Amino acid sequence: MNSNLSAALCYESLNNSCPRIVYLLSLRISFYFLFTTIIILTVSGNLLVIFVILLSQNPLPAPTNHMILSLSVAGVLIGGLVLPNSMVRSIETCWYFGQILCEIHTTVDIVLCNTTVWHLTFISVDRYLAIFHPLHYRNLMTNKTGMAMISSSWSLALVFGFVIVISNPQVKIRGDLYKFCEGGCFSLHAREIGVEYSIIFYFIPVCTIITVYSRIFFVAQRHAKVIHSYNKGPKPSAPLTVKNLKATKTLAVVVGTFLFCWTPFFMCNLIDPLIGHSINTLLYESFMWVAYLNAMFNPLIYVLFYSWFRKTARVLLSKLFLQI
């Protein structure tokens, strides 16, 4: 046995207790510090995005603003509702909050992660319209259309989340059934539904996003040359196109970060059933936390790529600290 951990049970007095891995105290303290920092940055960063969008006159179109705002709301909820309990489960390797809260936590986890995927899918559609139909973009992408996309993102995620939880899946890890043991809450990590879950939740939307952005970047190169020629004369449509291209590149970084964070976890979901559910649980949990990091990275991207965001955030933070 590794000197950094030992095997035990979640409930020593129960025969049907789930197994537990006990990490060294120093390692557990380090993990708690790391995960708490991630939670604080996730919540505070997404709250900052929400306040900046609500209080600033930024150059992004209103529907795009609304989708980024809704995406940030999901980020706040992930950091505030999902990550704290996930932190305890990952570090203690047991669930001590009861079966009802397990079902609630699992549902909220799936819904919020799934709505992130759908938001990014609709954002890619928004960017597609902005690049391919710049003259008709305002007519095509109205506030009503944007709200319909946001509503669809949340509705699809809610339906999918409840379907998974209501289906009451059994969880098999290395051939052992973990559905009814005490101290377990493995629904989101269920390897028996991993393939279907991964394809529906991740790979179909991601293929859509990649296809859309591939076309966008191909056309963006041509638009950049046209914009350069437009800048030689007083063409009113050129500045709008420049802003659309810049917004598209920034939101493409958001999508790329999402792919970087979530792909390892879903690849495990696909591969694990093929190799007899032999992927190490610790590796699985590590990839899950890399995926959670996506909610923390999005606000950092806005800070790095949007000058208007940095200016507004600087003003808001300075006022906040002056009041304190």
Coordinates of C-alpha atoms in Angstrom, one line a residue:
M1 CA 0.0 0.0 0.0
N2 CA 1.3 3.5 -0.9
S3 CA 2.5 5.4 2.2
N4 CA 0.3 8.3 1.3
L5 CA -2.9 6.4 1.7
S6 CA -4.5 3.4 3.4
A7 CA -7.7 1.4 2.8
A8 CA -10.7 1.6 5.2
L9 CA -14.5 1.7 5.2
C10 CA -16.8 4.8 5.2
Y11 CA -18.7 3.3 8.1
E12 CA -16.7 0.8 10.1
S13 CA -19.8 -0.5 11.9
L14 CA -21.8 -1.3 8.8
N15 CA -21.5 -4.4 6.7
N16 CA -22.6 -2.7 3.5
S17 CA -20.3 0.2 3.9
C18 CA -18.5 1.5 0.8
P19 CA -14.6 1.2 0.8
R20 CA -12.7 4.3 1.7
I21 CA -9.2 5.5 0.8
V22 CA -7.6 7.4 3.7
Y23 CA -5.0 10.0 2.7
L24 CA -2.3 11.3 5.0
L25 CA -3.5 14.3 7.1
S26 CA -0.9 16.6 5.5
L27 CA -2.1 15.6 2.0
R28 CA -5.8 16.1 3.0
I29 CA -5.0 19.6 4.3
S30 CA -3.2 20.5 1.1
F31 CA -6.2 19.2 -1.0
Y32 CA -8.7 21.2 1.1
F33 CA -6.6 24.3 0.7
L34 CA -6.3 23.8 -3.1
F35 CA -10.0 22.9 -3.6
T36 CA -11.2 25.8 -1.4
T37 CA -9.1 28.2 -3.4
I38 CA -10.6 26.8 -6.6
I39 CA -14.1 27.3 -5.2
I40 CA -13.4 30.9 -4.1
L41 CA -11.9 31.8 -7.5
T42 CA -14.8 30.1 -9.3
V43 CA -17.5 31.9 -7.4
S44 CA -15.8 35.3 -7.2
G45 CA -14.6 35.3 -10.8
N46 CA -18.1 34.5 -12.2
L47 CA -19.7 37.0 -9.9
L48 CA -17.3 39.6 -11.3
V49 CA -18.3 38.7 -14.8
I50 CA -22.0 39.1 -13.9
F51 CA -21.5 42.5 -12.3
V52 CA -19.3 43.8 -15.1
I53 CA -21.9 42.8 -17.8
L54 CA -24.8 44.2 -15.8
L55 CA -23.1 47.5 -15.0
S56 CA -21.0 48.3 -18.1
Q57 CA -21.7 49.5 -21.6
N58 CA -19.6 46.9 -23.3
P59 CA -19.3 46.5 -27.1
L60 CA -20.7 42.9 -27.3
P61 CA -24.2 42.5 -28.8
A62 CA -27.0 42.1 -26.3
P63 CA -27.8 38.4 -27.0
T64 CA -24.1 37.5 -26.7
N65 CA -24.0 39.4 -23.4
H66 CA -27.0 37.6 -22.1
M67 CA -25.6 34.1 -23.0
I68 CA -22.2 35.0 -21.3
L69 CA -24.2 36.3 -18.3
S70 CA -26.2 33.0 -18.1
L71 CA -23.0 31.0 -18.5
S72 CA -21.5 32.9 -15.6
V73 CA -24.6 32.2 -13.5
A74 CA -24.0 28.5 -14.1
G75 CA -20.4 29.0 -13.0
V76 CA -21.4 30.6 -9.8
L77 CA -23.9 27.8 -9.0
I78 CA -21.2 25.2 -9.8
G79 CA -18.8 26.8 -7.4
G80 CA -21.3 27.4 -4.7
L81 CA -23.6 24.3 -4.9
V82 CA -21.6 21.6 -6.5
L83 CA -17.9 22.0 -5.6
P84 CA -18.0 22.2 -1.8
N85 CA -19.7 18.7 -1.4
S86 CA -17.6 17.4 -4.3
M87 CA -14.5 18.5 -2.4
V88 CA -15.4 16.6 0.7
R89 CA -16.3 13.5 -1.3
S90 CA -13.1 13.6 -3.3
I91 CA -10.8 14.1 -0.3
E92 CA -12.6 11.8 2.2
T93 CA -13.6 9.4 -0.7
C94 CA -17.0 8.9 1.0
W95 CA -20.4 10.7 0.9
Y96 CA -21.5 11.6 4.4
F97 CA -24.5 13.8 3.5
G98 CA -27.2 11.3 3.0
Q99 CA -28.9 9.7 0.0
I100 CA -31.4 12.5 -0.6
L101 CA -28.7 15.1 -0.8
C102 CA -26.7 12.8 -3.0
E103 CA -29.6 12.7 -5.5
I104 CA -30.0 16.5 -5.3
H105 CA -26.2 17.1 -5.6
T106 CA -25.9 14.7 -8.6
T107 CA -28.9 16.3 -10.4
V108 CA -27.5 19.8 -9.9
D109 CA -24.1 18.7 -10.9
I110 CA -25.3 17.1 -14.2
V111 CA -27.7 20.0 -15.0
L112 CA -25.1 22.8 -14.5
C113 CA -22.3 21.0 -16.4
N114 CA -24.7 20.1 -19.2
T115 CA -26.1 23.6 -19.5
T116 CA -22.5 24.9 -19.9
V117 CA -22.2 22.7 -22.9
W118 CA -25.4 23.9 -24.4
H119 CA -24.5 27.5 -23.7
L120 CA -21.2 27.1 -25.6
T121 CA -23.1 25.4 -28.5
F122 CA -25.5 28.3 -28.8
I123 CA -22.7 30.8 -28.5
S124 CA -21.0 29.2 -31.4
V125 CA -24.2 29.6 -33.4
D126 CA -24.3 33.2 -32.4
R127 CA -20.8 33.7 -33.6
Y128 CA -21.6 31.9 -36.9
L129 CA -24.4 34.3 -37.6
A130 CA -22.2 37.3 -36.7
I131 CA -19.5 36.2 -39.1
F132 CA -21.5 34.7 -42.0
H133 CA -24.4 37.2 -41.9
P134 CA -22.9 40.4 -40.4
L135 CA -25.4 42.7 -42.2
H136 CA -28.4 40.7 -41.1
Y137 CA -27.1 39.7 -37.6
R138 CA -29.1 42.2 -35.6
N139 CA -32.3 41.0 -37.3
L140 CA -31.5 37.3 -37.0
M141 CA -30.0 37.4 -33.4
T142 CA -32.6 39.5 -31.5
N143 CA -33.0 39.6 -27.7
K144 CA -35.9 37.2 -28.1
T145 CA -33.7 34.7 -30.0
G146 CA -31.0 35.0 -27.4
M147 CA -33.5 34.4 -24.6
A148 CA -34.8 31.3 -26.5
M149 CA -31.3 29.9 -26.7
I150 CA -30.7 30.5 -23.0
S151 CA -34.0 28.9 -22.1
S152 CA -33.2 25.9 -24.3
S153 CA -29.8 25.5 -22.7
W154 CA -31.3 25.3 -19.2
S155 CA -34.3 23.2 -20.3
L156 CA -32.3 20.6 -22.2
A157 CA -29.9 20.3 -19.2
L158 CA -32.8 19.9 -16.7
V159 CA -34.5 17.2 -18.8
F160 CA -31.2 15.3 -19.3
G161 CA -30.2 15.6 -15.6
F162 CA -33.5 14.3 -14.3
V163 CA -33.6 11.5 -16.8
I164 CA -30.2 10.2 -15.6
V165 CA -31.1 10.5 -11.9
I166 CA -34.6 9.0 -12.4
S167 CA -33.2 6.1 -14.4
N168 CA -31.5 5.1 -11.1
P169 CA -28.3 3.7 -12.7
Q170 CA -26.2 1.1 -11.0
V171 CA -22.5 1.8 -10.8
K172 CA -19.9 -0.8 -11.4
I173 CA -16.2 -0.2 -10.7
R174 CA -13.8 -3.1 -11.3
G175 CA -16.7 -5.5 -11.4
D176 CA -18.1 -4.5 -8.0
L177 CA -21.6 -3.1 -7.6
Y178 CA -21.6 0.2 -5.6
K179 CA -25.2 1.3 -6.0
F180 CA -26.4 0.3 -2.5
C181 CA -23.3 0.6 -0.3
E182 CA -23.4 3.2 2.5
G183 CA -21.2 6.2 1.9
G184 CA -21.3 6.2 -1.8
C185 CA -22.6 8.8 -4.3
F186 CA -21.3 7.8 -7.7
S187 CA -24.2 8.7 -10.0
L188 CA -22.3 11.3 -12.1
H189 CA -19.3 8.9 -12.3
A190 CA -21.4 5.9 -13.3
R191 CA -19.3 3.8 -15.6
E192 CA -22.3 1.8 -16.8
I193 CA -23.9 4.8 -18.4
G194 CA -20.6 6.4 -19.3
V195 CA -20.7 5.8 -23.1
E196 CA -24.3 7.0 -23.6
Y197 CA -23.8 9.9 -21.3
S198 CA -20.6 11.0 -23.0
I199 CA -22.0 10.8 -26.5
I200 CA -25.2 12.7 -25.7
F201 CA -23.8 15.2 -23.2
Y202 CA -20.4 15.9 -24.7
F203 CA -19.4 14.5 -28.1
I204 CA -22.5 15.5 -30.2
P205 CA -22.5 19.1 -29.0
V206 CA -18.7 19.4 -29.2
C207 CA -18.8 18.1 -32.8
T208 CA -21.3 20.8 -33.6
I209 CA -19.1 23.4 -31.9
I210 CA -16.0 22.3 -33.7
T211 CA -17.7 22.2 -37.1
V212 CA -19.1 25.7 -36.6
Y213 CA -15.9 27.3 -35.5
S214 CA -13.9 25.6 -38.2
R215 CA -16.1 27.3 -40.8
I216 CA -15.9 30.5 -38.9
F217 CA -12.1 30.6 -38.8
F218 CA -11.9 29.8 -42.5
V219 CA -14.2 32.7 -43.3
A220 CA -12.6 35.0 -40.7
Q221 CA -9.3 35.0 -42.6
R222 CA -11.1 36.3 -45.7
H223 CA -13.0 38.9 -43.7
A224 CA -9.8 40.1 -42.1
K225 CA -8.5 41.0 -45.6
V226 CA -11.7 42.7 -46.5
I227 CA -11.7 44.7 -43.3
H228 CA -8.2 45.8 -44.0
S229 CA -9.3 47.2 -47.4
Y230 CA -12.4 48.8 -45.8
N231 CA -10.3 50.7 -43.3
K232 CA -8.8 52.7 -46.1
G233 CA -12.2 54.4 -46.5
P234 CA -15.1 55.5 -44.2
K235 CA -17.1 52.3 -44.4
P236 CA -19.6 52.1 -41.5
S237 CA -19.9 48.3 -41.4
A238 CA -16.1 47.7 -40.9
P239 CA -15.9 48.5 -37.2
L240 CA -18.8 46.2 -36.4
T241 CA -17.2 43.3 -38.3
V242 CA -13.9 43.9 -36.5
K243 CA -15.6 43.7 -33.2
N244 CA -17.4 40.5 -34.3
L245 CA -14.1 38.9 -35.3
K246 CA -12.5 39.8 -32.0
A247 CA -15.4 38.6 -30.0
T248 CA -15.4 35.3 -32.0
K249 CA -11.7 34.7 -31.3
T250 CA -12.2 35.3 -27.6
L251 CA -15.2 33.1 -27.3
A252 CA -13.3 30.4 -29.4
V253 CA -10.7 30.5 -26.6
V254 CA -13.5 29.8 -24.1
V255 CA -14.6 26.8 -26.2
G256 CA -11.0 25.6 -26.5
T257 CA -10.6 25.8 -22.7
F258 CA -13.8 23.8 -22.3
L259 CA -12.4 21.1 -24.6
F260 CA -9.1 21.0 -22.7
C261 CA -10.8 20.7 -19.4
W262 CA -13.6 18.2 -20.2
T263 CA -12.1 15.9 -22.9
P264 CA -10.0 13.8 -20.5
F265 CA -13.0 13.0 -18.3
F266 CA -15.2 11.9 -21.1
M267 CA -12.5 9.9 -22.8
C268 CA -12.3 8.0 -19.5
N269 CA -16.1 7.5 -19.8
L270 CA -15.7 6.0 -23.2
I271 CA -12.6 3.9 -22.5
D272 CA -13.4 2.5 -19.1
P273 CA -16.2 0.0 -20.1
L274 CA -13.9 -1.3 -22.9
I275 CA -11.1 -2.2 -20.4
G276 CA -13.3 -3.8 -17.7
H277 CA -13.8 -0.7 -15.6
S278 CA -10.2 -0.8 -14.6
I279 CA -9.4 3.0 -14.7
N280 CA -8.1 4.1 -11.3
T281 CA -10.7 5.9 -9.2
L282 CA -8.2 8.6 -8.2
L283 CA -7.4 9.3 -11.8
Y284 CA -11.1 9.6 -12.5
E285 CA -11.6 12.1 -9.7
S286 CA -8.6 14.1 -10.9
F287 CA -10.0 14.4 -14.4
M288 CA -13.4 15.4 -12.8
W289 CA -11.7 18.3 -11.0
V290 CA -9.9 19.3 -14.2
A291 CA -13.3 19.5 -15.8
Y292 CA -14.6 21.6 -12.8
L293 CA -11.8 24.0 -13.4
N294 CA -13.5 25.2 -16.6
A295 CA -15.9 27.2 -14.5
M296 CA -13.0 29.0 -13.0
F297 CA -11.1 29.7 -16.2
N298 CA -13.8 31.4 -18.1
P299 CA -13.7 34.7 -16.1
L300 CA -9.9 34.7 -16.5
I301 CA -10.3 34.6 -20.3
Y302 CA -12.5 37.6 -20.3
V303 CA -9.9 39.5 -18.1
L304 CA -7.1 38.6 -20.5
F305 CA -8.9 39.3 -23.8
Y306 CA -11.3 42.1 -23.2
S307 CA -9.9 45.5 -22.4
W308 CA -13.4 46.9 -21.6
F309 CA -13.8 44.1 -19.1
R310 CA -10.5 44.9 -17.4
K311 CA -11.4 48.6 -17.1
T312 CA -14.8 48.0 -15.7
A313 CA -13.6 45.3 -13.3
R314 CA -10.8 47.6 -12.1
V315 CA -13.4 50.4 -11.4
L316 CA -15.8 48.0 -9.6
L317 CA -13.0 46.4 -7.5
S318 CA -11.6 49.8 -6.5
K319 CA -15.0 51.0 -5.4
L320 CA -15.5 47.8 -3.4
F321 CA -12.2 48.0 -1.6
L322 CA -12.7 51.7 -0.9
Q323 CA -16.0 51.0 0.8
I324 CA -14.4 48.2 2.8

